[in-house]
Amino acid sequence: MSIYMDNAETKPLSPSVIVDICRNIDNYGNPSGLYQLGYDAKNIIEDARRKVAKAINAEPEQIFFTSGATESNNWVCSMYDYVCAEKYEHHSITNQPNFLDVNEYDNYLGRGYLMGKNILFSRMLVNNEIGFIDDDVLRGVGVPHSDLTQAIGNIPVDVKALNIDYGSFSAHKFHGLKGVGVLYVKDPTSSDFKPYHYGGQQEFNLRAGTENVIGISAMGVAIEEATSHIEQKQAHCKMLRERFLSNLNNYGLDYIVNGENLPHVDSILSISFKNQDSQAMLVQLDMTSICASSGSACNSGDSEPSETLKYLNVPKEYINGTLRFSFSLDNTIDEVDYVCYNINRIIKGGN
Ligand code: PMP
């Protein structure tokens, strides 16, 4: 049995999601089929669309099912001449060929290159590495898009209150299946909104391809559940986080908590240990069946410190010793104690 503290990376399926998957496993009808099996599959999808819409205060016709946040981000970026964002956004934004970081944006603007260009401004609502909350998507820069991937199930998300034009997320971050997600579109009738996949008429003729009926249905169940106990979850995570930090203090370890003074979710805890190597620590934690990550696991192949840590000016003697622990309701105090015991053992070089 592993001690799983990498919930920002992905989460296990919840029991009710597993029940839903089992119920649908043999529902093989194609939602485009003009017979009862097809209608049943179509109804399953439309039921999930209503659940997803309700969970984020949207209308069902504003919800487009995709293969996940990466595709949703790619879709929305493909409609604009430039995508402006901070360098610490997810790679599915910053690796876009039309990406401009905010400094490049200012430079281009100053030179008049952006005259007549349509620009998307993208920002994560909850940062994936540190957990800080940033709803400042309306900086007057362009059309606002929010990457909601780390927000759903962690903080209440109301797309109307956020006043965003687009929002992206993935089901596996809130106990659904991998490979399924959403693009929320404020005005799907706008001429700006263009198809991404060409082919059949699925998803209102805008995202072709036979739908992932099981994954979509499971996402509907997962989002209903995840958004119905946010306060309970964050209270539990706050308790785990406080216990974690008090253990580290009792062991007398030298560390900083990244983004501690920013508004943040308690489910993500990013800690930088002085003069440590996070990769070596992860290997040793894994040997005691502990799953955590260094920064964000999306960057786990990188040797460079992450853009988020650079942005926060984490001192150089701490930056390489950064670990991210991300909690769910399933984590316990005993697990936290065991993890901290092992961190102390690894840092102090004991057995
Ligand atoms: N955006 C953010 C903020 C994320 O954390 C992730 C997943 N790490 C993604 C986008 C991409 O999600 P997926 O890999 O499910 O497409």
Tab-separated table of C-alpha atoms and ligand atoms in Angstrom:
chain	number	residue	atom	x	y	z
A	1	MET	CA	0.000	0.000	0.000
A	2	SER	CA	1.314	3.421	-0.946
A	3	ILE	CA	0.923	6.620	0.972
A	4	TYR	CA	-0.423	8.812	-1.769
A	5	MET	CA	0.277	12.525	-1.377
A	6	ASP	CA	0.316	13.542	-5.029
A	7	ASN	CA	-3.360	14.390	-5.391
A	8	ALA	CA	-2.690	17.534	-7.430
A	9	GLU	CA	-1.181	15.277	-10.073
A	10	THR	CA	-4.118	12.893	-10.243
A	11	LYS	CA	-6.593	11.284	-7.880
A	12	PRO	CA	-7.947	7.764	-7.429
A	13	LEU	CA	-11.484	7.087	-8.621
A	14	SER	CA	-14.075	7.626	-5.902
A	15	PRO	CA	-16.330	4.649	-4.990
A	16	SER	CA	-19.408	6.299	-6.531
A	17	VAL	CA	-17.463	6.956	-9.729
A	18	ILE	CA	-16.487	3.275	-9.860
A	19	VAL	CA	-20.161	2.285	-9.417
A	20	ASP	CA	-21.110	4.609	-12.287
A	21	ILE	CA	-18.386	3.191	-14.544
A	22	CYS	CA	-19.531	-0.369	-13.795
A	23	ARG	CA	-23.114	0.597	-14.545
A	24	ASN	CA	-22.129	1.996	-17.939
A	25	ILE	CA	-19.410	-0.450	-18.908
A	26	ASP	CA	-21.656	-2.380	-21.267
A	27	ASN	CA	-23.589	0.644	-22.522
A	28	TYR	CA	-21.956	0.352	-25.893
A	29	GLY	CA	-24.433	2.392	-27.892
A	30	ASN	CA	-23.056	5.191	-30.046
A	31	PRO	CA	-24.723	8.466	-28.932
A	32	SER	CA	-25.303	9.293	-32.627
A	33	GLY	CA	-27.259	6.048	-33.195
A	34	LEU	CA	-30.928	6.491	-34.142
A	35	TYR	CA	-32.254	3.672	-31.938
A	36	GLN	CA	-32.817	3.194	-28.211
A	37	LEU	CA	-29.236	2.130	-27.406
A	38	GLY	CA	-27.977	5.326	-29.041
A	39	TYR	CA	-30.597	7.499	-27.336
A	40	ASP	CA	-29.636	5.981	-23.982
A	41	ALA	CA	-25.973	6.857	-24.551
A	42	LYS	CA	-26.933	10.379	-25.651
A	43	ASN	CA	-29.081	10.811	-22.518
A	44	ILE	CA	-26.155	9.755	-20.325
A	45	ILE	CA	-24.015	12.461	-21.921
A	46	GLU	CA	-26.666	15.156	-21.606
A	47	ASP	CA	-27.288	14.235	-17.978
A	48	ALA	CA	-23.554	14.633	-17.267
A	49	ARG	CA	-23.526	17.954	-19.146
A	50	ARG	CA	-26.272	19.261	-16.824
A	51	LYS	CA	-24.350	18.087	-13.744
A	52	VAL	CA	-21.101	19.692	-14.908
A	53	ALA	CA	-22.878	22.950	-15.812
A	54	LYS	CA	-24.635	23.130	-12.450
A	55	ALA	CA	-21.377	22.535	-10.568
A	56	ILE	CA	-19.733	25.645	-12.089
A	57	ASN	CA	-22.881	27.801	-12.451
A	58	ALA	CA	-22.965	27.515	-16.246
A	59	GLU	CA	-25.641	26.471	-18.742
A	60	PRO	CA	-25.448	22.985	-20.317
A	61	GLU	CA	-24.955	24.455	-23.811
A	62	GLN	CA	-21.797	26.223	-22.553
A	63	ILE	CA	-20.131	22.885	-21.715
A	64	PHE	CA	-18.021	21.095	-24.361
A	65	PHE	CA	-16.560	17.707	-23.554
A	66	THR	CA	-12.915	17.184	-24.504
A	67	SER	CA	-10.134	14.732	-23.703
A	68	GLY	CA	-8.946	16.927	-20.812
A	69	ALA	CA	-7.514	20.297	-19.843
A	70	THR	CA	-4.606	20.003	-22.290
A	71	GLU	CA	-6.998	19.705	-25.213
A	72	SER	CA	-9.300	22.410	-23.821
A	73	ASN	CA	-6.336	24.774	-23.457
A	74	ASN	CA	-5.132	23.934	-26.966
A	75	TRP	CA	-8.601	24.462	-28.366
A	76	VAL	CA	-9.028	27.913	-26.856
A	77	CYS	CA	-5.460	28.987	-27.760
A	78	SER	CA	-6.014	27.896	-31.374
A	79	MET	CA	-8.696	30.587	-31.799
A	80	TYR	CA	-6.462	33.568	-31.017
A	81	ASP	CA	-3.502	35.268	-32.697
A	82	TYR	CA	-1.594	35.418	-29.398
A	83	VAL	CA	-1.917	33.883	-25.950
A	84	CYS	CA	-0.579	36.055	-23.174
A	85	ALA	CA	0.174	34.524	-19.774
A	86	GLU	CA	2.773	34.281	-17.034
A	87	LYS	CA	5.687	31.902	-17.668
A	88	TYR	CA	4.553	29.738	-14.752
A	89	GLU	CA	1.284	28.690	-16.397
A	90	HIS	CA	0.857	25.041	-17.360
A	91	HIS	CA	2.929	23.863	-20.339
A	92	SER	CA	-0.242	23.353	-22.375
A	93	ILE	CA	-0.380	27.181	-22.405
A	94	THR	CA	3.287	28.199	-22.367
A	95	ASN	CA	4.326	25.725	-25.102
A	96	GLN	CA	1.825	27.178	-27.569
A	97	PRO	CA	3.496	28.528	-30.715
A	98	ASN	CA	1.585	31.819	-30.244
A	99	PHE	CA	2.488	32.185	-26.537
A	100	LEU	CA	3.735	35.558	-25.262
A	101	ASP	CA	4.810	35.911	-21.660
A	102	VAL	CA	3.703	39.158	-20.054
A	103	ASN	CA	7.069	40.894	-20.705
A	104	GLU	CA	7.032	39.892	-24.360
A	105	TYR	CA	3.457	41.117	-24.513
A	106	ASP	CA	4.459	44.573	-23.224
A	107	ASN	CA	7.325	44.646	-25.696
A	108	TYR	CA	5.116	43.678	-28.655
A	109	LEU	CA	2.489	46.171	-27.543
A	110	GLY	CA	5.069	48.945	-27.323
A	111	ARG	CA	6.250	48.197	-30.861
A	112	GLY	CA	2.690	48.224	-32.198
A	113	TYR	CA	2.856	44.547	-33.263
A	114	LEU	CA	-0.438	43.771	-31.565
A	115	MET	CA	-2.567	46.252	-33.516
A	116	GLY	CA	-5.676	44.470	-34.770
A	117	LYS	CA	-4.639	41.132	-33.209
A	118	ASN	CA	-7.011	39.114	-31.083
A	119	ILE	CA	-5.417	38.110	-27.802
A	120	LEU	CA	-6.314	35.562	-25.175
A	121	PHE	CA	-5.201	36.125	-21.612
A	122	SER	CA	-4.850	32.903	-19.675
A	123	ARG	CA	-4.342	32.275	-15.980
A	124	MET	CA	-4.736	29.341	-13.609
A	125	LEU	CA	-7.329	29.932	-10.909
A	126	VAL	CA	-5.387	27.676	-8.543
A	127	ASN	CA	-1.674	27.257	-9.185
A	128	ASN	CA	-0.718	23.616	-9.688
A	129	GLU	CA	2.615	23.725	-7.857
A	130	ILE	CA	2.038	25.990	-4.886
A	131	GLY	CA	-1.743	26.097	-4.653
A	132	PHE	CA	-2.108	29.870	-4.666
A	133	ILE	CA	-5.439	31.257	-5.785
A	134	ASP	CA	-5.483	33.974	-8.440
A	135	ASP	CA	-8.788	35.100	-9.909
A	136	ASP	CA	-7.325	38.210	-11.529
A	137	VAL	CA	-8.038	37.058	-15.072
A	138	LEU	CA	-9.307	40.441	-16.190
A	139	ARG	CA	-6.150	42.454	-16.547
A	140	GLY	CA	-7.412	44.323	-19.565
A	141	VAL	CA	-4.996	42.349	-21.703
A	142	GLY	CA	-7.298	40.206	-23.776
A	143	VAL	CA	-10.150	37.749	-23.719
A	144	PRO	CA	-10.022	36.038	-20.304
A	145	HIS	CA	-9.461	32.289	-20.058
A	146	SER	CA	-9.060	30.501	-16.738
A	147	ASP	CA	-7.392	27.137	-16.321
A	148	LEU	CA	-9.694	25.715	-13.644
A	149	THR	CA	-7.962	22.337	-13.464
A	150	GLN	CA	-6.671	22.631	-9.890
A	151	ALA	CA	-9.672	24.623	-8.690
A	152	ILE	CA	-12.599	22.243	-9.210
A	153	GLY	CA	-13.344	20.467	-5.935
A	154	ASN	CA	-10.845	22.635	-4.045
A	155	ILE	CA	-12.593	26.012	-4.111
A	156	PRO	CA	-16.096	26.949	-5.281
A	157	VAL	CA	-15.969	27.806	-8.999
A	158	ASP	CA	-18.638	30.104	-10.403
A	159	VAL	CA	-17.857	30.949	-14.015
A	160	LYS	CA	-20.378	33.789	-14.060
A	161	ALA	CA	-18.855	35.453	-10.996
A	162	LEU	CA	-15.366	34.945	-12.425
A	163	ASN	CA	-16.610	36.586	-15.624
A	164	ILE	CA	-14.362	34.491	-17.832
A	165	ASP	CA	-14.948	33.749	-21.495
A	166	TYR	CA	-13.419	30.264	-21.317
A	167	GLY	CA	-12.501	27.709	-18.667
A	168	SER	CA	-10.666	24.366	-18.893
A	169	PHE	CA	-10.428	21.342	-16.629
A	170	SER	CA	-9.795	17.583	-16.404
A	171	ALA	CA	-11.927	14.984	-14.595
A	172	HIS	CA	-9.042	12.997	-13.087
A	173	LYS	CA	-8.158	15.912	-10.797
A	174	PHE	CA	-11.444	15.402	-8.934
A	175	HIS	CA	-11.632	11.587	-8.776
A	176	GLY	CA	-12.928	11.040	-12.318
A	177	LEU	CA	-11.273	9.184	-15.195
A	178	LYS	CA	-8.208	10.315	-17.101
A	179	GLY	CA	-8.617	11.435	-20.716
A	180	VAL	CA	-11.834	13.395	-20.267
A	181	GLY	CA	-12.434	17.053	-19.484
A	182	VAL	CA	-14.283	20.234	-20.321
A	183	LEU	CA	-14.014	23.491	-22.168
A	184	TYR	CA	-16.507	26.015	-20.774
A	185	VAL	CA	-17.447	28.655	-23.347
A	186	LYS	CA	-19.362	31.749	-22.259
A	187	ASP	CA	-20.765	32.492	-25.701
A	188	PRO	CA	-20.749	29.428	-27.959
A	189	THR	CA	-22.660	31.384	-30.623
A	190	SER	CA	-19.854	33.959	-30.974
A	191	SER	CA	-18.107	34.049	-34.340
A	192	ASP	CA	-14.784	33.879	-32.429
A	193	PHE	CA	-15.595	30.354	-31.273
A	194	LYS	CA	-14.259	27.921	-33.875
A	195	PRO	CA	-14.308	24.122	-34.108
A	196	TYR	CA	-11.188	22.294	-33.025
A	197	HIS	CA	-11.753	18.808	-34.394
A	198	TYR	CA	-13.340	18.536	-37.806
A	199	GLY	CA	-15.435	15.492	-38.635
A	200	GLY	CA	-18.832	14.404	-37.351
A	201	GLN	CA	-21.443	16.538	-35.670
A	202	GLN	CA	-20.689	15.712	-32.049
A	203	GLU	CA	-20.542	18.439	-29.393
A	204	PHE	CA	-22.831	20.808	-31.279
A	205	ASN	CA	-20.805	20.330	-34.458
A	206	LEU	CA	-17.729	21.893	-32.840
A	207	ARG	CA	-15.672	18.992	-31.461
A	208	ALA	CA	-16.016	15.994	-33.702
A	209	GLY	CA	-15.365	12.406	-32.634
A	210	THR	CA	-17.450	9.715	-30.933
A	211	GLU	CA	-17.913	10.717	-27.301
A	212	ASN	CA	-16.251	9.015	-24.321
A	213	VAL	CA	-19.620	8.076	-22.807
A	214	ILE	CA	-18.250	6.239	-19.754
A	215	GLY	CA	-15.707	8.953	-18.947
A	216	ILE	CA	-18.206	11.772	-19.422
A	217	SER	CA	-20.810	10.075	-17.245
A	218	ALA	CA	-18.197	9.399	-14.538
A	219	MET	CA	-17.123	13.052	-14.687
A	220	GLY	CA	-20.718	14.120	-14.001
A	221	VAL	CA	-20.804	11.960	-10.871
A	222	ALA	CA	-17.314	13.055	-9.802
A	223	ILE	CA	-17.952	16.783	-10.141
A	224	GLU	CA	-21.245	16.612	-8.244
A	225	GLU	CA	-19.499	14.820	-5.419
A	226	ALA	CA	-16.306	16.907	-5.433
A	227	THR	CA	-18.132	20.231	-5.368
A	228	SER	CA	-20.520	19.172	-2.618
A	229	HIS	CA	-17.940	18.820	0.162
A	230	ILE	CA	-15.325	21.478	-0.553
A	231	GLU	CA	-15.436	22.973	2.953
A	232	GLN	CA	-15.089	19.574	4.601
A	233	LYS	CA	-12.174	18.719	2.337
A	234	GLN	CA	-10.311	21.966	2.877
A	235	ALA	CA	-10.839	21.763	6.664
A	236	HIS	CA	-9.388	18.227	6.620
A	237	CYS	CA	-6.445	19.333	4.450
A	238	LYS	CA	-5.803	22.357	6.714
A	239	MET	CA	-5.567	20.020	9.693
A	240	LEU	CA	-3.134	17.733	7.794
A	241	ARG	CA	-1.068	20.706	6.636
A	242	GLU	CA	-0.773	22.136	10.159
A	243	ARG	CA	0.233	18.744	11.529
A	244	PHE	CA	2.805	18.387	8.735
A	245	LEU	CA	4.428	21.736	9.498
A	246	SER	CA	4.359	21.253	13.244
A	247	ASN	CA	6.120	17.871	12.771
A	248	LEU	CA	8.816	19.513	10.626
A	249	ASN	CA	9.289	22.177	13.313
A	250	ASN	CA	9.541	19.536	16.031
A	251	TYR	CA	12.263	17.811	14.010
A	252	GLY	CA	14.052	21.192	13.747
A	253	LEU	CA	14.269	21.080	9.938
A	254	ASP	CA	15.210	24.149	7.920
A	255	TYR	CA	12.530	24.798	5.297
A	256	ILE	CA	10.237	27.410	3.787
A	257	VAL	CA	6.613	27.017	2.764
A	258	ASN	CA	6.154	28.449	-0.701
A	259	GLY	CA	3.396	30.990	-1.182
A	260	GLU	CA	2.392	30.771	2.487
A	261	ASN	CA	1.308	34.409	2.568
A	262	LEU	CA	-0.717	34.249	-0.637
A	263	PRO	CA	-4.355	33.123	-0.650
A	264	HIS	CA	-4.050	29.368	-1.180
A	265	VAL	CA	-5.795	26.016	-1.025
A	266	ASP	CA	-4.761	23.857	1.930
A	267	SER	CA	-4.691	20.716	-0.205
A	268	ILE	CA	-1.371	21.686	-1.875
A	269	LEU	CA	1.709	22.131	0.294
A	270	SER	CA	4.961	23.154	-1.398
A	271	ILE	CA	7.999	23.024	0.861
A	272	SER	CA	11.598	23.901	0.041
A	273	PHE	CA	14.187	22.248	2.270
A	274	LYS	CA	17.558	23.993	2.661
A	275	ASN	CA	20.487	22.463	0.737
A	276	GLN	CA	18.558	19.374	-0.376
A	277	ASP	CA	18.042	17.690	-3.731
A	278	SER	CA	14.355	17.054	-4.319
A	279	GLN	CA	14.958	14.301	-6.899
A	280	ALA	CA	17.122	12.309	-4.472
A	281	MET	CA	14.555	12.850	-1.717
A	282	LEU	CA	11.737	11.615	-3.969
A	283	VAL	CA	13.651	8.415	-4.741
A	284	GLN	CA	14.144	7.774	-1.035
A	285	LEU	CA	10.530	8.603	-0.222
A	286	ASP	CA	9.448	6.177	-2.935
A	287	MET	CA	11.533	3.473	-1.243
A	288	THR	CA	9.235	3.890	1.771
A	289	SER	CA	6.133	3.812	-0.507
A	290	ILE	CA	5.489	7.543	-0.287
A	291	CYS	CA	4.231	9.281	-3.450
A	292	ALA	CA	4.951	13.010	-3.664
A	293	SER	CA	6.410	15.237	-6.353
A	294	SER	CA	8.998	17.935	-6.841
A	295	GLY	CA	7.221	21.105	-7.826
A	296	SER	CA	4.687	19.957	-10.362
A	297	ALA	CA	5.080	16.466	-11.770
A	298	CYS	CA	4.431	17.885	-15.257
A	299	ASN	CA	7.958	19.309	-14.934
A	300	SER	CA	9.515	16.174	-13.464
A	301	GLY	CA	11.898	15.725	-16.429
A	302	ASP	CA	13.225	19.285	-16.116
A	303	SER	CA	16.545	20.050	-14.453
A	304	GLU	CA	15.711	23.777	-14.239
A	305	PRO	CA	13.722	24.990	-11.211
A	306	SER	CA	10.126	25.676	-12.120
A	307	GLU	CA	8.943	29.073	-13.295
A	308	THR	CA	6.592	29.319	-10.315
A	309	LEU	CA	9.470	28.955	-7.844
A	310	LYS	CA	11.526	31.473	-9.795
A	311	TYR	CA	8.560	33.858	-9.824
A	312	LEU	CA	8.295	33.553	-6.027
A	313	ASN	CA	12.051	34.260	-5.683
A	314	VAL	CA	12.665	31.129	-3.631
A	315	PRO	CA	16.281	31.543	-2.362
A	316	LYS	CA	18.828	29.476	-4.272
A	317	GLU	CA	19.874	27.338	-1.303
A	318	TYR	CA	16.237	26.208	-0.953
A	319	ILE	CA	14.966	26.011	-4.533
A	320	ASN	CA	16.412	22.589	-5.414
A	321	GLY	CA	14.958	21.012	-2.291
A	322	THR	CA	11.333	21.673	-3.210
A	323	LEU	CA	8.741	18.972	-2.679
A	324	ARG	CA	4.996	19.160	-3.284
A	325	PHE	CA	2.647	17.199	-1.039
A	326	SER	CA	-0.984	17.342	-2.100
A	327	PHE	CA	-3.726	15.931	0.086
A	328	SER	CA	-7.219	14.536	-0.313
A	329	LEU	CA	-9.896	13.496	2.156
A	330	ASP	CA	-8.360	10.001	2.113
A	331	ASN	CA	-5.085	11.094	3.768
A	332	THR	CA	-4.720	10.629	7.528
A	333	ILE	CA	-2.730	12.109	10.419
A	334	ASP	CA	-0.823	8.814	10.726
A	335	GLU	CA	0.260	9.119	7.103
A	336	VAL	CA	1.436	12.688	7.683
A	337	ASP	CA	3.444	11.559	10.712
A	338	TYR	CA	5.006	8.710	8.728
A	339	VAL	CA	5.932	11.028	5.836
A	340	CYS	CA	7.498	13.613	8.169
A	341	TYR	CA	9.380	10.914	10.048
A	342	ASN	CA	10.894	9.780	6.747
A	343	ILE	CA	11.694	13.307	5.564
A	344	ASN	CA	13.593	13.889	8.806
A	345	ARG	CA	15.396	10.541	8.451
A	346	ILE	CA	16.381	11.274	4.849
A	347	ILE	CA	17.625	14.798	5.560
A	348	LYS	CA	19.564	13.795	8.657
A	349	GLY	CA	20.986	10.737	6.891
A	350	GLY	CA	19.763	8.157	9.419
A	351	ASN	CA	18.317	4.683	8.723
B	1	PMP	N1	-3.613	22.647	-16.355
B	1	PMP	C1	-3.225	22.449	-15.084
B	1	PMP	C2	-3.221	23.606	-14.135
B	1	PMP	C3	-2.849	21.183	-14.655
B	1	PMP	O1	-2.461	20.992	-13.384
B	1	PMP	C4	-2.875	20.111	-15.585
B	1	PMP	C5	-2.449	18.713	-15.160
B	1	PMP	N2	-1.224	18.634	-14.556
B	1	PMP	C6	-3.300	20.370	-16.891
B	1	PMP	C7	-3.657	21.645	-17.244
B	1	PMP	C8	-3.349	19.284	-17.935
B	1	PMP	O2	-4.259	18.302	-17.579
B	1	PMP	P1	-4.339	16.945	-18.460
B	1	PMP	O3	-2.960	16.360	-18.438
B	1	PMP	O4	-5.350	16.117	-17.741
B	1	PMP	O5	-4.758	17.338	-19.824
